[in-house]
Structure formats: structure tokens, C-alpha cells
Coordinates of C-alpha atoms in Angstrom, one line a residue:
Chain A
M1 CA 0.0 0.0 0.0
E2 CA 1.3 3.5 -0.9
I3 CA 0.3 5.1 2.4
E4 CA 2.1 2.4 4.4
R5 CA 5.2 2.8 2.4
D6 CA 5.0 6.6 3.0
Q7 CA 4.4 6.0 6.7
R8 CA 7.4 3.7 6.9
R9 CA 9.6 6.3 5.2
F10 CA 8.3 9.0 7.5
K11 CA 9.2 6.9 10.5
Q12 CA 12.7 6.3 9.2
I13 CA 13.2 10.1 8.7
V14 CA 12.0 10.7 12.3
R15 CA 14.2 8.0 13.7
G16 CA 17.1 9.4 11.8
R17 CA 16.4 12.9 13.2
I18 CA 16.4 11.4 16.7
R19 CA 19.7 9.7 16.1
E20 CA 21.2 12.9 14.9
N21 CA 20.2 14.7 18.0
L22 CA 20.7 11.9 20.5
R23 CA 23.6 13.5 22.1
K24 CA 21.5 16.5 22.9
Y25 CA 18.7 14.3 24.3
I26 CA 21.2 12.4 26.4
T27 CA 22.7 15.5 28.0
H28 CA 19.4 17.3 28.6
G29 CA 16.9 15.6 30.8
E30 CA 13.8 17.0 29.1
M31 CA 12.5 13.6 27.9
I32 CA 12.5 12.0 31.3
G33 CA 9.3 13.7 32.2
R34 CA 7.8 12.3 29.0
K35 CA 8.5 8.7 29.9
G36 CA 5.6 6.3 29.8
K37 CA 5.7 2.6 30.7
E38 CA 7.0 1.3 27.3
A39 CA 7.7 4.5 25.3
V40 CA 9.1 7.9 25.5
S41 CA 7.6 10.9 23.8
I42 CA 10.4 12.9 22.2
P43 CA 10.1 16.4 20.8
V44 CA 11.7 16.4 17.3
P45 CA 12.4 19.7 15.5
K46 CA 9.9 20.2 12.7
L47 CA 10.7 18.5 9.4
D48 CA 11.1 21.1 6.6
V49 CA 8.7 20.8 3.7
P50 CA 9.9 22.6 0.5
R51 CA 8.2 26.0 0.0
F52 CA 8.5 29.3 -1.7
R53 CA 10.4 32.0 0.1
F54 CA 9.4 35.6 -0.7
G55 CA 11.9 38.4 -0.9
K56 CA 11.7 41.8 0.8
N57 CA 9.3 44.2 -0.9
G58 CA 11.1 46.6 -3.2
S59 CA 14.3 44.6 -3.3
G60 CA 14.5 44.5 -7.0
G61 CA 13.8 41.8 -9.6
V62 CA 11.7 41.8 -12.8
G63 CA 8.7 43.9 -12.3
Q64 CA 5.7 45.3 -14.2
G65 CA 4.4 48.8 -13.9
D66 CA 4.3 52.4 -15.2
G67 CA 8.0 52.9 -15.7
E68 CA 9.5 53.7 -19.1
E69 CA 12.7 52.3 -20.5
G70 CA 15.6 54.3 -19.2
D71 CA 13.9 55.4 -15.9
A72 CA 16.1 55.0 -12.8
V73 CA 15.3 52.0 -10.7
G74 CA 14.3 52.8 -7.2
K75 CA 16.4 51.5 -4.3
P76 CA 15.2 49.1 -1.7
G77 CA 13.5 50.9 1.1
D78 CA 12.6 54.0 -0.9
G79 CA 8.9 53.2 -0.9
P80 CA 6.5 54.0 1.8
D81 CA 6.7 51.9 5.0
G82 CA 4.2 49.1 5.2
S83 CA 2.5 48.2 8.4
G84 CA 3.5 44.9 9.8
G85 CA 1.3 42.5 11.7
A86 CA 1.6 39.3 13.6
G87 CA 1.9 36.2 11.5
S88 CA -0.7 33.5 11.8
E89 CA 1.6 30.6 11.0
P90 CA 3.5 28.8 13.7
G91 CA 7.2 29.7 14.2
S92 CA 10.1 27.5 13.0
G93 CA 10.8 26.4 16.6
H94 CA 7.6 24.3 16.6
L95 CA 8.3 20.8 17.7
M96 CA 6.7 17.5 16.8
E97 CA 6.2 14.8 19.4
V98 CA 7.3 11.4 18.4
E99 CA 6.8 8.2 20.5
V100 CA 9.8 5.9 20.6
S101 CA 9.9 2.6 22.5
L102 CA 12.4 2.3 25.3
E103 CA 13.9 -0.7 23.6
E104 CA 14.5 1.3 20.4
L105 CA 15.9 4.2 22.4
A106 CA 18.3 1.8 24.1
A107 CA 19.4 0.5 20.8
M108 CA 20.1 4.0 19.6
L109 CA 22.0 4.7 22.7
G110 CA 24.0 1.5 22.2
D111 CA 24.8 2.5 18.7
E112 CA 25.7 6.0 19.5
L113 CA 28.0 5.2 22.4
E114 CA 29.2 2.0 20.8
L115 CA 28.2 0.1 24.0
P116 CA 29.1 -3.6 24.1
R117 CA 26.3 -6.1 24.9
I118 CA 26.4 -7.1 28.5
E119 CA 27.8 -10.5 29.4
P120 CA 25.7 -11.8 32.3
K121 CA 27.3 -13.8 35.2
G122 CA 27.4 -17.4 34.2
T123 CA 26.0 -18.6 37.5
A124 CA 23.1 -16.2 37.5
N125 CA 20.7 -18.1 35.4
V126 CA 17.4 -18.7 37.3
V127 CA 14.9 -21.0 35.7
A128 CA 11.3 -19.7 35.7
E129 CA 8.2 -21.6 34.5
K130 CA 6.3 -20.0 31.7
S131 CA 2.9 -21.3 30.5
K132 CA 2.3 -21.8 26.8
Y133 CA -1.0 -22.9 25.1
N134 CA 0.4 -25.5 22.8
S135 CA -1.8 -28.7 23.3
V136 CA -5.4 -29.9 23.1
R137 CA -7.3 -31.9 25.7
Q138 CA -10.7 -33.6 26.0
T139 CA -11.8 -31.5 29.0
G140 CA -11.5 -27.9 30.0
P141 CA -13.5 -24.7 30.5
E142 CA -15.9 -23.6 27.7
S143 CA -13.9 -20.4 27.3
L144 CA -11.0 -22.5 26.0
K145 CA -13.0 -24.6 23.6
H146 CA -11.2 -25.2 20.3
F147 CA -14.0 -24.8 17.8
K148 CA -12.1 -26.0 14.7
R149 CA -10.9 -29.2 16.4
T150 CA -14.4 -29.8 17.9
Y151 CA -16.1 -29.4 14.5
L152 CA -13.6 -31.7 12.8
S153 CA -14.1 -34.3 15.4
A154 CA -17.9 -34.1 15.2
L155 CA -17.7 -34.2 11.4
R156 CA -15.4 -37.3 11.5
R157 CA -17.8 -39.1 13.9
Q158 CA -20.9 -38.3 11.8
I159 CA -19.3 -39.4 8.5
S160 CA -18.0 -42.7 10.1
T161 CA -21.4 -43.5 11.7
G162 CA -23.3 -42.6 8.5
N163 CA -25.1 -39.6 10.1
Y164 CA -23.7 -37.0 7.7
R165 CA -26.0 -36.0 4.9
P166 CA -24.3 -33.8 2.2
D167 CA -27.7 -32.3 1.2
D168 CA -28.3 -31.3 4.8
P169 CA -24.8 -30.8 6.2
K170 CA -25.7 -30.2 9.9
I171 CA -22.9 -31.0 12.3
V172 CA -23.9 -31.4 15.9
P173 CA -21.0 -31.9 18.4
I174 CA -21.7 -34.2 21.3
K175 CA -19.7 -34.2 24.6
R176 CA -16.9 -36.5 23.4
D177 CA -16.3 -34.4 20.3
K178 CA -15.4 -31.4 22.3
K179 CA -11.8 -30.3 22.4
Y180 CA -10.2 -27.7 24.6
R181 CA -7.0 -25.7 24.4
S182 CA -4.5 -26.6 27.1
W183 CA -1.1 -25.4 28.2
N184 CA 2.2 -26.7 29.2
D185 CA 4.7 -25.3 31.6
I186 CA 7.9 -24.5 29.8
P187 CA 11.1 -23.8 31.8
K188 CA 12.5 -20.5 30.6
P189 CA 15.9 -19.4 31.7
Q190 CA 16.0 -15.8 33.1
V191 CA 18.8 -13.6 34.1
N192 CA 18.3 -11.5 37.2
A193 CA 19.8 -8.1 37.5
T194 CA 19.5 -5.4 40.0
V195 CA 20.6 -1.8 39.8
I196 CA 21.3 0.0 43.1
Y197 CA 21.6 3.8 42.9
L198 CA 23.3 5.6 45.7
M199 CA 23.0 9.4 45.9
D200 CA 24.4 12.0 48.1
V201 CA 21.6 14.4 49.1
S202 CA 23.6 16.5 51.6
G203 CA 23.4 20.2 51.8
S204 CA 26.2 20.7 49.3
M205 CA 24.4 18.8 46.5
T206 CA 22.4 21.4 44.5
D207 CA 19.3 20.9 42.4
D208 CA 21.4 21.2 39.2
Q209 CA 23.6 18.4 40.4
K210 CA 20.7 16.1 41.2
E211 CA 19.3 16.9 37.7
I212 CA 22.5 15.5 36.3
V213 CA 22.2 12.4 38.3
R214 CA 18.6 12.0 37.3
T215 CA 19.4 12.3 33.6
E216 CA 22.3 9.9 33.8
A217 CA 20.3 7.3 35.8
F218 CA 17.5 7.5 33.2
W219 CA 19.9 6.4 30.4
I220 CA 21.6 3.8 32.5
D221 CA 18.1 2.4 33.3
T222 CA 17.1 2.4 29.7
W223 CA 20.2 0.5 28.6
L224 CA 20.2 -2.1 31.4
A225 CA 16.5 -2.7 30.9
S226 CA 17.2 -3.5 27.3
Q227 CA 19.9 -6.0 28.4
Y228 CA 17.9 -7.8 31.1
K229 CA 14.2 -8.6 31.4
G230 CA 12.7 -7.1 34.6
V231 CA 15.6 -5.2 36.1
E232 CA 15.1 -4.6 39.9
K233 CA 15.9 -1.1 40.8
R234 CA 16.7 0.1 44.3
Y235 CA 17.5 3.6 45.6
I236 CA 19.5 4.7 48.5
I237 CA 20.0 8.3 49.6
H238 CA 22.4 9.6 52.2
D239 CA 23.8 12.6 53.9
A240 CA 25.4 11.6 57.2
V241 CA 22.7 8.9 57.5
A242 CA 21.5 6.6 54.7
K243 CA 18.1 5.0 53.9
E244 CA 16.5 3.1 51.1
V245 CA 13.7 5.1 49.4
D246 CA 11.4 5.0 46.4
E247 CA 12.3 6.5 43.0
H248 CA 10.4 9.7 43.6
T249 CA 12.0 10.4 46.9
F250 CA 15.4 9.6 45.4
Y251 CA 15.1 12.3 42.9
H252 CA 13.3 15.0 44.9
T253 CA 14.9 14.9 48.4
R254 CA 17.3 17.5 49.6
E255 CA 18.8 17.3 53.1
S256 CA 21.1 19.6 54.9
G257 CA 23.2 17.1 56.8
G258 CA 26.9 16.4 56.4
T259 CA 28.3 13.8 54.0
R260 CA 29.1 10.3 55.2
I261 CA 29.4 8.0 52.3
S262 CA 30.0 5.0 54.5
S263 CA 26.4 5.2 55.7
A264 CA 25.2 4.5 52.2
Y265 CA 27.7 1.7 51.6
Q266 CA 26.4 0.0 54.8
V267 CA 22.8 0.2 53.8
C268 CA 23.7 -1.1 50.3
A269 CA 25.7 -4.0 51.7
D270 CA 22.8 -4.9 54.0
L271 CA 20.3 -4.8 51.1
I272 CA 22.5 -7.1 48.9
E273 CA 22.9 -9.5 51.7
K274 CA 19.1 -9.6 52.4
S275 CA 17.6 -9.4 49.0
F276 CA 20.1 -10.2 46.2
P277 CA 22.2 -13.4 46.7
V278 CA 25.4 -12.7 44.8
A279 CA 25.4 -16.1 43.0
D280 CA 22.0 -15.4 41.4
W281 CA 22.0 -11.8 40.7
N282 CA 23.9 -9.4 38.4
I283 CA 24.4 -6.5 40.7
Y284 CA 25.2 -3.0 39.4
I285 CA 25.9 -0.2 41.8
F286 CA 25.9 3.4 40.7
Q287 CA 27.0 6.0 43.2
F288 CA 26.7 9.8 42.7
S289 CA 28.1 12.4 45.0
D290 CA 29.9 15.7 45.0
G291 CA 32.7 13.8 46.8
D292 CA 32.8 16.2 49.7
N293 CA 33.0 13.5 52.3
W294 CA 33.4 14.5 55.9
G295 CA 36.4 13.9 58.2
D296 CA 37.8 10.5 58.5
D297 CA 34.8 8.7 56.9
N298 CA 36.8 7.7 53.9
R299 CA 38.6 4.9 55.9
Q300 CA 35.3 3.3 56.9
A301 CA 33.8 3.7 53.5
F302 CA 36.7 2.0 51.8
E303 CA 36.5 -0.9 54.2
L304 CA 32.9 -1.6 53.3
L305 CA 33.6 -1.1 49.6
G306 CA 36.6 -3.5 49.5
E307 CA 35.0 -6.1 51.7
K308 CA 31.4 -6.1 50.7
L309 CA 30.4 -4.1 47.7
L310 CA 33.2 -4.7 45.1
P311 CA 33.2 -8.5 45.6
A312 CA 29.4 -8.6 45.3
S313 CA 28.9 -6.4 42.2
N314 CA 29.4 -6.9 38.5
I315 CA 30.6 -3.3 38.4
F316 CA 30.7 -0.4 40.8
C317 CA 30.4 3.0 39.2
Y318 CA 31.2 6.2 41.0
G319 CA 30.2 9.4 39.4
Q320 CA 31.5 12.6 41.0
V321 CA 29.3 15.5 40.1
E322 CA 31.2 18.8 40.5
S323 CA 29.7 21.0 43.2
P324 CA 29.7 24.8 42.9
Y325 CA 32.6 24.6 45.4
G326 CA 34.6 22.0 43.6
S327 CA 35.6 20.7 47.0
G328 CA 35.1 17.0 46.4
D329 CA 38.2 14.8 46.7
F330 CA 36.6 11.4 47.3
I331 CA 37.3 10.4 43.7
D332 CA 41.1 11.0 44.2
A333 CA 41.1 8.9 47.4
L334 CA 39.1 6.2 45.6
H335 CA 41.7 6.1 42.9
Q336 CA 44.5 5.8 45.4
E337 CA 42.8 3.0 47.3
Y338 CA 41.1 0.9 44.5
G339 CA 42.4 2.4 41.3
E340 CA 43.6 -1.0 40.2
N341 CA 40.4 -2.8 40.8
E342 CA 38.8 -3.7 37.5
K343 CA 35.2 -3.6 38.9
L344 CA 35.6 0.0 39.8
V345 CA 34.7 2.6 37.2
T346 CA 34.9 6.3 38.1
S347 CA 33.8 9.3 36.2
E348 CA 33.9 13.1 36.8
I349 CA 30.9 14.9 35.6
P350 CA 31.6 18.6 35.5
D351 CA 28.3 19.6 34.0
K352 CA 25.4 18.3 31.9
D353 CA 27.7 17.9 28.9
G354 CA 29.7 15.5 30.9
I355 CA 26.8 13.0 31.1
Y356 CA 27.5 11.6 27.7
K357 CA 31.1 10.7 28.4
S358 CA 30.2 9.4 31.8
I359 CA 27.6 7.0 30.5
K360 CA 30.0 5.7 27.9
K361 CA 32.6 5.1 30.6
F362 CA 30.2 3.3 33.0
L363 CA 28.6 1.1 30.4
G364 CA 31.4 0.7 28.0
K365 CA 32.9 -2.3 29.8
G366 CA 30.0 -4.7 28.9
K367 CA 29.9 -6.3 32.3
Chain B
M1 CA 41.6 44.7 76.2
T2 CA 39.1 42.8 74.0
L3 CA 40.2 40.1 71.6
R4 CA 39.5 42.5 68.7
E5 CA 41.7 45.3 70.2
N6 CA 44.4 42.8 71.1
I7 CA 44.6 41.4 67.5
L8 CA 44.5 44.8 65.8
S9 CA 47.2 46.1 68.1
Q10 CA 49.6 43.4 67.0
L11 CA 49.0 43.8 63.2
P12 CA 51.6 46.7 62.8
N13 CA 54.3 44.3 64.0
T14 CA 53.6 42.1 61.0
I15 CA 53.8 44.8 58.3
G16 CA 56.4 43.9 55.7
K17 CA 56.8 40.3 57.0
Q18 CA 55.4 37.1 55.7
H19 CA 53.7 34.1 57.4
Q20 CA 53.2 35.6 60.8
R21 CA 51.0 34.4 63.6
V22 CA 49.0 36.7 65.8
V23 CA 47.4 35.4 68.9
A24 CA 45.1 37.1 71.5
I25 CA 43.8 35.5 74.6
D26 CA 40.8 36.6 76.7
G27 CA 40.0 34.2 79.5
P28 CA 38.9 30.8 77.9
R29 CA 38.9 32.3 74.4
T30 CA 41.9 32.4 72.1
A31 CA 41.8 34.2 68.7
R32 CA 44.5 33.1 66.3
C33 CA 45.2 34.7 63.0
E34 CA 47.7 33.4 60.4
V35 CA 48.8 36.4 58.5
D36 CA 50.3 35.9 55.1
Q37 CA 51.0 39.5 54.4
C38 CA 50.1 42.8 56.0
D39 CA 50.3 46.5 55.1
Q40 CA 48.9 49.7 56.7
L41 CA 45.4 49.1 55.4
A42 CA 44.8 45.5 54.7
V43 CA 45.9 42.0 55.7
A44 CA 46.0 38.7 53.9
V45 CA 44.6 36.2 56.3
Y46 CA 45.3 32.5 55.7
E47 CA 43.4 31.3 58.7
L48 CA 41.3 32.9 61.4
V49 CA 40.3 30.8 64.4
L50 CA 38.5 31.5 67.7
E51 CA 39.1 28.6 70.0
T52 CA 37.3 28.1 73.3
S53 CA 36.5 25.2 75.7
E54 CA 33.1 26.9 76.3
L55 CA 31.6 24.9 73.4
A56 CA 32.6 21.5 74.8
N57 CA 29.1 20.2 75.5
V58 CA 26.8 22.1 73.2
E59 CA 23.9 20.6 71.2
V60 CA 24.0 20.5 67.4
A61 CA 20.7 22.5 67.3
A62 CA 22.3 25.3 69.3
L63 CA 25.3 25.3 66.9
H64 CA 23.0 25.4 63.9
R65 CA 21.0 28.4 65.3
A66 CA 24.2 30.2 66.1
S67 CA 25.6 29.6 62.6
E68 CA 22.5 31.1 61.1
A69 CA 22.8 34.2 63.2
L70 CA 26.5 34.4 62.3
C71 CA 25.7 34.2 58.6
K72 CA 23.2 37.1 59.0
R73 CA 25.9 39.2 60.7
V74 CA 28.7 38.5 58.4
T75 CA 27.4 40.5 55.4
Y76 CA 30.6 42.5 54.8
L77 CA 32.8 39.9 53.0
L78 CA 33.0 39.4 49.2
E79 CA 30.1 36.9 49.1
P80 CA 27.2 36.2 51.4
I81 CA 27.6 33.3 53.7
S82 CA 25.1 30.5 54.4
P83 CA 25.0 27.3 56.4
I84 CA 25.6 24.4 53.9
E85 CA 25.9 21.2 55.9
T86 CA 25.3 20.2 59.5
D87 CA 26.9 17.0 60.8
A88 CA 24.9 15.9 63.8
D89 CA 27.4 13.1 64.6
S90 CA 30.4 15.3 64.9
C91 CA 28.5 18.4 65.9
I92 CA 29.9 20.6 63.2
V93 CA 28.2 23.2 61.1
Q94 CA 29.8 24.1 57.8
M95 CA 29.1 27.5 56.2
R96 CA 30.2 28.7 52.8
S97 CA 29.9 31.5 50.4
S98 CA 26.6 31.1 48.7
P99 CA 27.0 31.5 45.8
P100 CA 30.8 31.3 45.4
Q101 CA 32.6 33.9 43.4
Q102 CA 33.0 32.8 39.8
H103 CA 36.0 33.9 37.7
E104 CA 37.2 32.9 34.3
N105 CA 40.0 31.0 35.9
G106 CA 38.2 29.4 38.8
R107 CA 36.0 29.9 41.8
F108 CA 36.6 31.4 45.2
Y109 CA 34.7 31.0 48.4
Y110 CA 34.9 31.4 52.2
E111 CA 34.4 28.3 54.4
L112 CA 33.5 28.9 58.0
M113 CA 33.1 26.0 60.5
L114 CA 31.5 26.1 63.9
R115 CA 32.3 23.0 65.9
R116 CA 31.7 21.5 69.3
G117 CA 34.8 21.4 71.3
G118 CA 35.1 24.0 70.2
A119 CA 36.1 26.6 67.6
V120 CA 34.9 29.0 65.0
T121 CA 37.2 29.0 61.9
M122 CA 37.4 30.8 58.6
Y123 CA 39.3 29.9 55.5
R124 CA 39.2 31.1 51.9
Y125 CA 39.5 28.5 49.0
E126 CA 40.2 28.7 45.3
K127 CA 39.1 26.0 42.9
Q128 CA 40.6 26.0 39.4
P129 CA 39.2 23.8 36.7
G130 CA 40.9 20.4 36.7
S131 CA 42.6 20.7 40.0
I132 CA 41.7 20.2 43.6
R133 CA 40.8 23.2 45.8
Q134 CA 43.6 25.2 47.4
R135 CA 43.4 27.2 50.5
V136 CA 44.3 30.9 49.8
A137 CA 44.6 34.0 51.8
A138 CA 41.5 36.2 52.3
N139 CA 42.4 39.8 51.7
I140 CA 40.5 42.0 54.2
T141 CA 41.0 45.4 55.8
H142 CA 42.1 45.6 59.4
E143 CA 38.7 46.9 60.3
V144 CA 37.0 43.8 58.7
L145 CA 39.4 41.5 60.6
G146 CA 38.4 43.2 63.9
R147 CA 34.8 42.9 63.0
L148 CA 35.1 39.2 62.2
V149 CA 36.8 38.6 65.6
D150 CA 33.9 40.4 67.3
D151 CA 31.3 38.4 65.4
F152 CA 33.0 35.1 66.2
N153 CA 33.0 36.2 69.8
T154 CA 29.3 37.0 69.7
T155 CA 28.6 33.5 68.3
V156 CA 30.4 31.8 71.2
E157 CA 28.3 33.9 73.6
E158 CA 25.1 33.0 71.7
V159 CA 25.8 29.3 71.9
N160 CA 26.6 29.6 75.6
G161 CA 23.4 31.5 76.3
A162 CA 21.2 29.0 74.3

């Protein structure tokens, strides 16, 4: 069909436009608010349609009028001023909303950042039973009656018993003709993954910094969800004290307490121990802070990191968002202590433009 | 002689010298000023501290209130000061320039701490892109130095009176 071909072509153009601007979408969090369950609505700049462009009045060109050959040509702007008015057409900044599935968005992200596919832990396969309607039985609820099979069975019976009359082809199923759809339980291997986000919400973390964390977490979520079915997400916030919270609280809380990163590590370690057996789960930990840790807390934090979190996780990502004061030095201490550990990935995020590089660094290992 | 008068009276001795320490004692309170450079009008202060044992057993809430009052009084520096973080475990309130001063080649800000134990301190920091923050000297007039010592003194009195 012509219209379907046009529609496909239009979709390709739109997808191409999104790919072109993906970097902009990654670094600006505007689409997060547009996220539905399966798709994201993305504003795409209006696609240009060819059209005539009119020049300025009196700016020359071939004309018709009262002039004689040899008359001087008037200069632009010599004529009387016209009165302008507001245009009735929409401006060129008008945006078109396009729905893109999260899976497709993840694929675009993977292409754009050249992200490798994730290799799940070998021992993390958990077998789950999944029902599939792939057989027929003699008994069952009427709602699952297989009409075609029932009809054929009745037809076969009537022909074999001589009750079928071609001039009056009535087929009347009796109880033993009835067939019902039935299911079998099929073992289906599943890979379990959990993403645990840790965020510093102390007084020195501003709203701008939390916006950076929010945007980065959205893209990490999108990518990991495309790699694993049913990713479990957990959120931990901390200042001097840490607690597990829901997603909304994670992004919208601001405290004024001091910064003790060890408190978040402790809550995270307890959560893993309680809910996510290391042998069965792929565990991803993403921590975001301005790195302005108080006093001698680094020592305690590193103990927990080295003994509990790094051994339990596939990868431990620490993103240091630069505070207005630039006073965070946790990342330097982390490098000194665990710089050689291959599970640790660190990234400094100076501003929104840094999100792009940071995501690539975090997810580029394919773990 | 008050702490303010004592500190200011010692400043002329530091003119033309570098890295001098000026100390003034008034009962349980000691004001200490690390002077980087000094002239007739102004002084480059690397560290200003008012130490006292009077803050040994204060509650964090009292420290927080006193820090808010201190920020309202100290309006004469290069940037306004606000409480940023309060650590209830260690009983420390951290105050900083809010917002910090932004330059092409970096940011500058004051950091004041009020801690149980106790002390009121003031430092100035510079953060250049791509490097860790550095403590730098705060350039203030003699008058402003005297006023800071007075305001720190008032803060200690407020915490004690709470």
C-alpha cells in the first residue's frame, strides 16, 4: 500500500532525526518527564517541507508597472513603509512529538555510544516456569473450547457413523467431540539483574547536580532494561545517615546534613545480603556524590567497599558531580585505594555535557 | 583589652613580614590569625580561628542556630555566607559563600566552621578547573578583621546563652 510505504519512510526520517540529536537528548533531561511505561515521547524539530520564500518588498527583480525604458530603478527601502502584523503561522521552533519505544531508544544509545552487549554472570541463570498454550485436551472450560478441532471431530464421527448428509450438512457436536486448548509449563531461563543507585543528598548537592544524576540514571536504566528482562531497581540516599527510598523520593529529596558515604555503603551492603544473593544476581551499583566526604569517613567507606560491595557487584560505578565549590576529593582517594580494581569505574561529571562521556565510561565495559 | 583590640594592636608588627601568627587571649577564648602579608590598610589572612573550651558540650541544634545568626551578621565579606551542611554526629556546622565567586580561571569561596569542642574558623579557598581546591589568603582590611573577631566572639556567647 502506498500510504504504508510513506508512513514507513516518514518513521525512518523521524528516527534518523532522533539519532542525529541523540547527544542533545542524552545531556538534557527534558525527555525524562515524558517517559511512559513502554515508550518515551520525544520532541523532534519540525521537518522542513519545500516551500516558496518571498523576498523583501522593493528589493529588485523583474517587475511590471508604469515605468518607461531608461527610468532610474528605485532603491530598496525607498517606498512608503508598510505596516507589519503578527503572523498567523507557527514559528520555525515548533516541535513535533514522536513516540519511541524504550527498547528502540536503548538500541540508539548502544549504537551512538558503541556500547558492548552485557555478558551476564554465568551462574546467575534462574529458571522460571512459563505457560504456553500448545496442546489440546478432552476436558476444559468452555472459554478455552477449540472450535475447529471440535467441529472436525464431530464431522469425522458423523461421517463414520453414517449420520452425515451432504444435502443437509448439519454438524452437531456431542460431549466426546469437544476439544479444549491446554497449556504446558515450559522452563525458561531468566537472568536477574539489580541496579542499586546511591545518591548524596547532603546540603552541598544542589538541584542542578541532582538533575545531572537523574538524567544519567534514566539512560543507564534504559540501557540495562534492554539487556535484562525485569531489572530490579533500588534507591539509597544519604547525607550523614542513609536509607532506602522509592524512586520519587530519590530524585526529589534535599537534606542539609553532612556527608558520610560509608552510611550509604552500609545500607547497600545490607540490602544485597538480604535481597540479592550474589550467586543469582547481576548487581550493578551506581553512586553519585559531589565527593565532599566529611572527616575520617573515607577509611570506613573504603573498608565496606573493599570487603562487601566490590566483591558482590558486576561493576561499581562512582560518578562525581562537580559541586559549585569543587571541593570533592573522594574520587582521588578512591583512585589511590582501589584504582587497580577492574570492577571500579569512576567518572567526573563537571556539568550536563559530561553525562555523555560518563555513561560511555560506565557502560562501556560490557559487564 | 578585648580580643579585637588585642589582635588589631599586633598587626603593625607584621607589616612587611610574611607568614606571621598573631594570637590574642581573653579568658577561655583564644583568637589566632595566620597572617600571610600585611600593610597599613589590609591584611591577607590565611586562617582565622577563635578557640574556646566553652563549646565543649553544646547541642547541634544550638550550633545550627548560632551559625544562622553568624551568617546574618557577616554581610561585609566578598560573598554572602550560608550554612551548607550540619553534621549531627560530629556536631559541626559548615558555612560557605553562597554562591561562590566565579571567575574565568576558577571559583573562590569562604568556608566557616562552627564545631563543638570548640572553635569558629574561617578559610578562603580557590578552585581552578581540573585541580583540587587550594586554600588561599583572604584579603581583608584591618577593620574587617576586627569585625570578624567580634562576630565570632558573639557567636560563642550566643551558643553559651542558648
